[in-house]
Structures are given as C-alpha cells and as structure tokens.
C-alpha cells in the first residue's frame, strides 16, 4: 500500500491508501476523488486523468512512454516536466507519500 495525496484544483486534499499494483488513476476512481475523470478507463486513450506531480516526485517516477507523451498533448495546460497521466503510474511501495495536483479541468 502507498499513501497518495490528491489535491483538487481548489486546494482540497484527499489522502488515501492505494494498493500496490493498481494505478494512481484507479486509486482516485475507487476512492471517489473528484477531478480525475478517466473517461477511457485507463487505456491511455484520452487525457482526462492528467495531473501535475509534486516537483519532489518528478524524478522518482518512471519516465513517460511515447503513448503517454502523445496523449499529454491533448491535456489542459500540460507542464513539460510535471504533467503525467495517472493511468500510467503503477503504484509501488516506493510511491508512498506521492502528491499529485489536478488541473483546473480535464479535456
């Protein structure tokens, strides 16, 4: 399990435990966290699970693959360094304490 903090655009924080092997997107969906729509269900076919990873976590995550890079082009105000699709971040014990912030909206 990893404790992950999801921060809504308005600053509301949600700290939840997510099981190892799930994705950060599934953790948000299963815990009713608003701001991560996940329209494609985790297939990396949209950008509605876009978040900004806290700066101190950027280097700790595995790099983006080409498909994620392509989908981030469709995200609302992507950040070249901090934007990630939560469906592409697999939860491990090493992610305990991860903090992600939702954008103003998902498109």
Coordinates of C-alpha atoms in Angstrom, one line a residue:
X1 CA 0.0 0.0 0.0
X2 CA 1.1 3.5 -0.7
X3 CA -0.4 6.7 0.8
X4 CA -1.1 9.1 -2.0
X5 CA -2.3 12.7 -1.7
X6 CA -4.6 14.0 -4.4
X7 CA -5.1 17.8 -4.4
X8 CA -8.0 19.3 -6.2
X9 CA -7.5 22.5 -8.2
X10 CA -9.3 24.4 -5.4
X11 CA -6.7 23.1 -2.8
X12 CA -8.9 20.4 -1.2
X13 CA -6.6 17.4 -0.2
X14 CA -7.6 13.8 -0.3
X15 CA -5.1 11.4 1.3
X16 CA -5.9 7.7 0.5
X17 CA -4.1 4.4 0.6
X18 CA -3.8 2.7 -2.8
X19 CA -2.9 -1.0 -3.1
X20 CA 0.4 -1.9 -4.8
X21 CA -0.2 -2.9 -8.4
X22 CA -3.1 -0.5 -9.0
X23 CA -2.6 2.7 -10.9
X24 CA -2.8 6.2 -9.4
X25 CA -5.9 6.7 -11.6
X26 CA -7.6 3.6 -10.1
X27 CA -6.8 4.8 -6.6
X28 CA -8.6 8.1 -7.4
X29 CA -11.6 6.4 -9.1
X30 CA -12.0 3.8 -6.3
X31 CA -11.9 6.4 -3.6
X32 CA -14.3 8.9 -5.3
X33 CA -11.7 11.6 -5.8
X34 CA -13.1 14.4 -7.9
X35 CA -11.0 15.9 -10.7
X36 CA -9.8 12.7 -12.4
X37 CA -12.4 11.7 -14.9
X38 CA -10.6 8.7 -16.5
X39 CA -13.0 8.6 -19.5
X40 CA -11.1 5.8 -21.3
X41 CA -10.9 3.6 -18.2
X42 CA -7.1 3.6 -18.1
X43 CA -6.3 2.6 -21.7
X44 CA -4.1 5.7 -22.2
X45 CA -6.5 6.8 -24.9
X46 CA -7.5 10.2 -23.5
X47 CA -6.0 12.8 -21.2
X48 CA -8.8 13.0 -18.6
X49 CA -6.6 11.6 -15.8
X50 CA -4.0 14.3 -16.2
X51 CA -2.3 15.6 -13.0
X52 CA 0.7 17.6 -12.0
X53 CA 3.2 15.6 -10.0
X54 CA 4.7 17.4 -7.0
X55 CA 8.2 18.7 -8.0
X56 CA 10.0 16.5 -5.5
X57 CA 8.4 13.4 -7.1
X58 CA 9.1 14.0 -10.7
X59 CA 12.5 12.2 -10.8
X60 CA 11.2 9.4 -8.6
X61 CA 8.7 8.2 -11.1
X62 CA 9.4 6.0 -14.1
X63 CA 9.7 8.1 -17.3
X64 CA 6.8 8.7 -19.7
X65 CA 6.4 6.3 -22.7
X66 CA 5.6 7.6 -26.2
X67 CA 1.9 6.9 -25.9
X68 CA 1.6 9.0 -22.7
X69 CA 3.6 11.8 -24.3
X70 CA 1.2 11.9 -27.2
X71 CA -1.9 11.9 -25.0
X72 CA -0.5 14.7 -22.8
X73 CA -0.6 16.9 -26.0
X74 CA -4.4 16.9 -25.5
X75 CA -4.4 17.7 -21.8
X76 CA -5.4 21.0 -20.3
X77 CA -2.3 23.2 -19.8
X78 CA 0.3 20.4 -19.7
X79 CA 3.6 21.1 -17.9
X80 CA 6.6 19.7 -19.7
X81 CA 8.1 18.3 -16.5
X82 CA 5.3 17.7 -14.1
X83 CA 2.4 16.5 -16.2
X84 CA 1.5 12.8 -16.0
X85 CA -1.4 10.6 -16.8
X86 CA -2.4 8.8 -13.7
X87 CA -3.4 5.7 -15.6
X88 CA 0.3 5.2 -16.5
X89 CA 1.7 5.4 -13.0
X90 CA 1.7 2.0 -11.3
X91 CA 1.6 2.1 -7.5
X92 CA 4.5 0.6 -5.7
X93 CA 5.7 0.8 -2.1
X94 CA 8.2 3.4 -3.3
X95 CA 5.4 5.8 -4.1
X96 CA 4.3 6.0 -0.5
X97 CA 3.8 9.8 0.1
X98 CA 3.3 10.7 -3.6
X99 CA 1.5 14.0 -4.1
X100 CA -0.4 14.9 -7.3
X101 CA -2.5 18.0 -8.1
X102 CA -5.4 18.1 -10.6
X103 CA -5.6 20.8 -13.3
X104 CA -8.4 23.3 -13.4
X105 CA -10.3 21.0 -15.7
X106 CA -9.9 17.8 -17.7
X107 CA -10.4 17.8 -21.5

